[in-house]
């Protein structure tokens, strides 16, 4: 079964850390440039796009030459502060090659929960997309401590999609989609092309957390799916490592898992 985004005009694209960085933590400029080019092409097709990008902490780890992902909050905050600037610098550089203006939007949980702050967040994002700017959203890791954090960008991107009332969330990941069992452990694992309800979702084992650089794994993707379900929207999980994956989606020829929760 192949998937398409032809029918969607308002799309949130979530890019995971592992889709942007080397194992070393430093940005993989090849991967990043390819993703940016594809997003620029999607934008040129007339669609409104919001990007939710991870990679700040990963880029900070690389830049600060830390031996591993920091565990303490201040160390994580420091890595995010260093890395977020690097990340935006590279997005600016790559998107400007295609004549596209981007904006940094750093959100905390409160900005999506508190009604007044939520209104301000929505207004800012709407003003940006109205002016043909692509917002690049991340959690404000420098000030958001664990207790008040969304904590991962799968959840954040779903919350943004719901809050701004976009039609579809594309999660660009380092896996092809949702499998019936962990494909890293079981050779006979098969991919589930379509999930239509929370009932379908509850029958699948989400396994444990994912890669070395990211925060997510399947658990947070399922959490994102539940938010998308509550908003009666759609979501796709596809592999960012598949060449031209966003173009394949535009052509209706992409593999992955499609979550359709429209009423
Ligand atoms: N906000 C984190 C960062 O930019 C990423 C969280 C996640 O991996 O989901 O590094």
Short mmCIF file of C-alpha atoms and ligand atoms in Angstrom, two decimals:
data_model
loop_
_atom_site.label_atom_id
_atom_site.label_comp_id
_atom_site.label_asym_id
_atom_site.label_seq_id
_atom_site.Cartn_x
_atom_site.Cartn_y
_atom_site.Cartn_z
CA UNK A 1 0.00 0.00 0.00
CA UNK A 2 1.42 3.38 -1.06
CA UNK A 3 0.68 6.66 0.66
CA UNK A 4 -0.07 10.15 -0.61
CA UNK A 5 -0.31 13.68 0.75
CA UNK A 6 -1.89 15.08 -2.42
CA UNK A 7 -5.13 15.93 -0.61
CA UNK A 8 -3.46 17.83 2.24
CA UNK A 9 -2.71 21.53 2.01
CA UNK A 10 -1.69 22.25 5.60
CA UNK A 11 1.06 19.98 6.82
CA UNK A 12 3.25 19.80 9.94
CA UNK A 13 6.56 18.01 9.30
CA UNK A 14 8.45 16.63 12.29
CA UNK A 15 12.13 15.91 11.78
CA UNK A 16 13.81 13.71 14.38
CA UNK A 17 17.37 14.17 15.65
CA UNK A 18 18.56 10.99 13.96
CA UNK A 19 17.28 12.32 10.63
CA UNK A 20 19.58 15.34 10.96
CA UNK A 21 22.71 14.17 12.70
CA UNK A 22 25.55 11.70 12.47
CA UNK A 23 26.05 9.18 15.28
CA UNK A 24 28.72 11.62 16.49
CA UNK A 25 25.97 14.16 17.14
CA UNK A 26 27.28 16.64 14.60
CA UNK A 27 24.79 17.74 11.97
CA UNK A 28 24.67 15.56 8.87
CA UNK A 29 24.61 18.35 6.30
CA UNK A 30 23.86 15.96 3.47
CA UNK A 31 20.73 14.64 5.18
CA UNK A 32 19.64 18.10 6.30
CA UNK A 33 20.08 19.68 2.87
CA UNK A 34 18.12 16.90 1.22
CA UNK A 35 15.22 17.24 3.67
CA UNK A 36 15.20 21.03 3.30
CA UNK A 37 15.14 20.77 -0.51
CA UNK A 38 12.17 18.43 -0.36
CA UNK A 39 10.30 20.67 2.10
CA UNK A 40 11.03 23.66 -0.16
CA UNK A 41 9.54 21.72 -3.04
CA UNK A 42 6.44 20.88 -1.02
CA UNK A 43 6.12 24.53 -0.10
CA UNK A 44 6.47 25.49 -3.78
CA UNK A 45 3.53 23.20 -4.55
CA UNK A 46 1.39 25.74 -2.69
CA UNK A 47 1.08 24.09 0.68
CA UNK A 48 1.35 25.69 4.14
CA UNK A 49 4.12 24.04 6.10
CA UNK A 50 5.22 24.10 9.72
CA UNK A 51 8.41 22.26 10.61
CA UNK A 52 8.99 20.83 14.08
CA UNK A 53 12.67 20.05 14.31
CA UNK A 54 14.65 18.21 16.93
CA UNK A 55 18.41 18.17 16.87
CA UNK A 56 19.26 21.08 19.16
CA UNK A 57 20.60 18.92 21.98
CA UNK A 58 22.27 16.54 19.52
CA UNK A 59 23.96 19.41 17.67
CA UNK A 60 25.03 20.94 20.99
CA UNK A 61 26.57 17.65 22.10
CA UNK A 62 28.58 17.55 18.89
CA UNK A 63 29.64 21.16 19.04
CA UNK A 64 30.61 21.06 22.72
CA UNK A 65 32.41 17.75 22.10
CA UNK A 66 30.56 16.06 24.96
CA UNK A 67 31.32 12.33 25.16
CA UNK A 68 27.63 11.36 25.49
CA UNK A 69 24.10 12.70 25.82
CA UNK A 70 24.07 14.76 29.04
CA UNK A 71 21.98 13.47 31.91
CA UNK A 72 21.63 16.48 34.20
CA UNK A 73 19.15 19.24 33.38
CA UNK A 74 21.70 22.11 33.29
CA UNK A 75 23.95 20.14 30.93
CA UNK A 76 21.02 19.39 28.63
CA UNK A 77 20.02 23.05 28.75
CA UNK A 78 23.55 24.10 27.86
CA UNK A 79 23.69 21.68 24.92
CA UNK A 80 20.29 22.88 23.68
CA UNK A 81 21.37 26.53 23.95
CA UNK A 82 24.48 25.89 21.86
CA UNK A 83 22.80 23.53 19.41
CA UNK A 84 19.60 25.48 18.74
CA UNK A 85 21.62 28.35 17.27
CA UNK A 86 23.61 25.98 15.08
CA UNK A 87 20.43 24.28 13.94
CA UNK A 88 18.73 27.54 12.96
CA UNK A 89 21.85 28.83 11.25
CA UNK A 90 21.88 25.79 8.98
CA UNK A 91 18.11 25.93 8.32
CA UNK A 92 18.47 29.61 7.37
CA UNK A 93 21.33 28.78 5.05
CA UNK A 94 19.69 25.86 3.27
CA UNK A 95 16.17 27.35 2.99
CA UNK A 96 17.51 30.68 1.74
CA UNK A 97 19.01 28.84 -1.24
CA UNK A 98 15.41 28.25 -2.34
CA UNK A 99 14.27 31.77 -1.48
CA UNK A 100 12.35 30.67 1.60
CA UNK A 101 12.31 32.60 4.87
CA UNK A 102 12.19 30.63 8.09
CA UNK A 103 11.45 31.64 11.68
CA UNK A 104 12.51 30.14 14.97
CA UNK A 105 9.57 29.36 17.27
CA UNK A 106 10.45 27.92 20.67
CA UNK A 107 7.48 26.65 22.66
CA UNK A 108 6.97 25.30 26.14
CA UNK A 109 4.10 23.11 27.33
CA UNK A 110 2.43 26.13 28.94
CA UNK A 111 2.28 27.85 25.54
CA UNK A 112 -0.04 25.09 24.38
CA UNK A 113 -1.99 24.45 27.58
CA UNK A 114 -2.71 27.86 29.08
CA UNK A 115 -5.62 29.22 26.98
CA UNK A 116 -4.28 32.75 26.68
CA UNK A 117 -0.75 31.70 25.82
CA UNK A 118 -2.12 29.12 23.41
CA UNK A 119 -4.00 31.88 21.57
CA UNK A 120 -0.76 33.88 21.31
CA UNK A 121 1.13 30.84 19.99
CA UNK A 122 -1.54 30.13 17.38
CA UNK A 123 -1.65 33.80 16.35
CA UNK A 124 2.12 33.94 15.91
CA UNK A 125 2.26 30.72 13.89
CA UNK A 126 -0.69 31.85 11.75
CA UNK A 127 0.91 35.24 11.08
CA UNK A 128 4.12 33.52 9.97
CA UNK A 129 2.42 31.11 7.58
CA UNK A 130 0.25 33.94 6.25
CA UNK A 131 3.46 35.78 5.34
CA UNK A 132 4.84 32.69 3.58
CA UNK A 133 7.39 32.05 6.30
CA UNK A 134 8.09 28.47 7.38
CA UNK A 135 8.15 28.30 11.19
CA UNK A 136 10.78 25.94 12.59
CA UNK A 137 9.41 24.89 15.95
CA UNK A 138 11.24 23.22 18.81
CA UNK A 139 10.65 22.94 22.52
CA UNK A 140 12.36 25.70 24.45
CA UNK A 141 14.70 23.23 26.12
CA UNK A 142 16.85 25.93 27.68
CA UNK A 143 14.08 27.07 30.03
CA UNK A 144 11.67 24.12 30.13
CA UNK A 145 12.67 21.77 32.91
CA UNK A 146 11.46 18.17 33.05
CA UNK A 147 8.35 18.74 35.19
CA UNK A 148 6.87 21.27 32.79
CA UNK A 149 8.16 19.81 29.56
CA UNK A 150 6.38 18.23 26.66
CA UNK A 151 9.62 16.25 26.57
CA UNK A 152 9.70 14.96 23.02
CA UNK A 153 9.01 16.39 19.61
CA UNK A 154 6.68 13.63 18.42
CA UNK A 155 4.21 14.81 21.06
CA UNK A 156 5.06 18.46 20.45
CA UNK A 157 4.47 18.19 16.70
CA UNK A 158 1.09 16.50 17.22
CA UNK A 159 0.10 19.19 19.74
CA UNK A 160 1.13 21.89 17.25
CA UNK A 161 -0.85 20.21 14.45
CA UNK A 162 -3.94 20.07 16.66
CA UNK A 163 -3.54 23.58 18.04
CA UNK A 164 -3.05 25.24 14.63
CA UNK A 165 -5.70 23.02 13.01
CA UNK A 166 -3.50 21.63 10.21
CA UNK A 167 -4.67 18.53 8.36
CA UNK A 168 -1.72 16.20 8.47
CA UNK A 169 1.41 15.47 10.49
CA UNK A 170 4.37 13.78 8.78
CA UNK A 171 6.86 12.25 11.20
CA UNK A 172 10.19 11.83 9.44
CA UNK A 173 11.93 9.09 11.36
CA UNK A 174 14.73 6.55 11.12
CA UNK A 175 12.23 3.71 10.77
CA UNK A 176 9.94 2.83 7.86
CA UNK A 177 6.73 2.91 9.86
CA UNK A 178 4.92 0.93 12.55
CA UNK A 179 5.64 -2.80 12.68
CA UNK A 180 3.63 -5.60 14.28
CA UNK A 181 6.73 -6.30 16.41
CA UNK A 182 10.16 -4.71 16.87
CA UNK A 183 11.95 -5.04 13.48
CA UNK A 184 15.32 -4.56 15.23
CA UNK A 185 14.72 -7.77 17.15
CA UNK A 186 12.47 -9.85 14.89
CA UNK A 187 13.31 -10.61 11.28
CA UNK A 188 9.75 -11.59 10.45
CA UNK A 189 8.29 -8.27 11.65
CA UNK A 190 5.91 -6.77 9.10
CA UNK A 191 4.93 -3.16 8.62
CA UNK A 192 1.38 -2.01 9.32
CA UNK A 193 0.42 0.30 6.45
CA UNK A 194 -2.71 1.83 7.93
CA UNK A 195 -4.15 2.52 11.37
CA UNK A 196 -7.72 3.78 11.51
CA UNK A 197 -8.59 3.89 15.17
CA UNK A 198 -7.23 3.96 18.70
CA UNK A 199 -8.50 0.43 18.94
CA UNK A 200 -6.12 -0.60 16.12
CA UNK A 201 -3.33 1.23 17.94
CA UNK A 202 -3.95 -0.44 21.28
CA UNK A 203 -3.30 -3.86 19.73
CA UNK A 204 0.28 -2.98 18.78
CA UNK A 205 3.28 -3.22 21.10
CA UNK A 206 5.16 0.11 21.04
CA UNK A 207 8.38 -1.44 22.35
CA UNK A 208 11.04 0.72 24.02
CA UNK A 209 12.71 4.04 23.23
CA UNK A 210 14.54 4.53 19.96
CA UNK A 211 17.93 5.69 18.76
CA UNK A 212 20.95 7.07 20.59
CA UNK A 213 20.38 10.70 19.64
CA UNK A 214 16.60 11.03 19.71
CA UNK A 215 14.20 11.09 22.63
CA UNK A 216 11.35 9.25 20.96
CA UNK A 217 10.91 5.70 19.78
CA UNK A 218 7.51 4.19 19.04
CA UNK A 219 6.02 5.07 22.42
CA UNK A 220 6.12 8.81 21.79
CA UNK A 221 4.85 8.27 18.24
CA UNK A 222 1.84 6.47 19.68
CA UNK A 223 1.35 9.32 22.11
CA UNK A 224 1.42 11.69 19.12
CA UNK A 225 -1.11 9.44 17.35
CA UNK A 226 -3.48 9.72 20.31
CA UNK A 227 -3.34 13.53 20.13
CA UNK A 228 -3.94 13.38 16.37
CA UNK A 229 -6.88 11.03 17.03
CA UNK A 230 -8.36 13.46 19.56
CA UNK A 231 -8.23 16.14 16.85
CA UNK A 232 -9.63 13.77 14.18
CA UNK A 233 -6.68 14.43 11.90
CA UNK A 234 -4.15 12.34 9.98
CA UNK A 235 -0.55 11.35 10.55
CA UNK A 236 2.17 9.56 8.62
CA UNK A 237 5.33 7.87 9.84
CA UNK A 238 7.88 7.54 7.04
CA UNK A 239 11.61 6.98 6.81
CA UNK A 240 13.62 10.15 6.25
CA UNK A 241 16.41 7.92 4.91
CA UNK A 242 14.33 6.90 1.89
CA UNK A 243 15.59 9.10 -0.96
CA UNK A 244 13.05 11.80 -1.87
CA UNK A 245 10.52 10.56 0.63
CA UNK A 246 8.49 13.80 0.63
CA UNK A 247 8.38 13.81 -3.17
CA UNK A 248 7.22 10.21 -3.11
CA UNK A 249 4.41 11.27 -0.77
CA UNK A 250 3.51 14.06 -3.17
CA UNK A 251 3.37 11.53 -6.01
CA UNK A 252 1.33 9.10 -3.92
CA UNK A 253 4.05 6.51 -3.98
CA UNK A 254 5.52 6.33 -0.47
CA UNK A 255 5.81 3.49 2.00
CA UNK A 256 5.09 4.09 5.66
CA UNK A 257 2.24 3.96 8.15
CA UNK A 258 -0.79 6.19 7.65
CA UNK A 259 -2.98 7.02 10.63
CA UNK A 260 -6.41 8.18 9.55
CA UNK A 261 -8.57 9.40 12.42
CA UNK A 262 -10.90 11.61 10.42
CA UNK A 263 -14.45 11.26 11.64
N1 LIG B 1 13.92 19.27 21.75
C1 LIG B 1 14.97 18.30 21.61
C2 LIG B 1 16.11 18.83 20.76
O1 LIG B 1 15.93 19.68 19.96
C3 LIG B 1 14.53 17.04 20.94
C4 LIG B 1 13.45 16.26 21.58
C5 LIG B 1 13.24 14.97 20.81
O2 LIG B 1 14.21 14.31 20.41
O3 LIG B 1 12.08 14.60 20.58
O4 LIG B 1 17.21 18.36 20.87
#
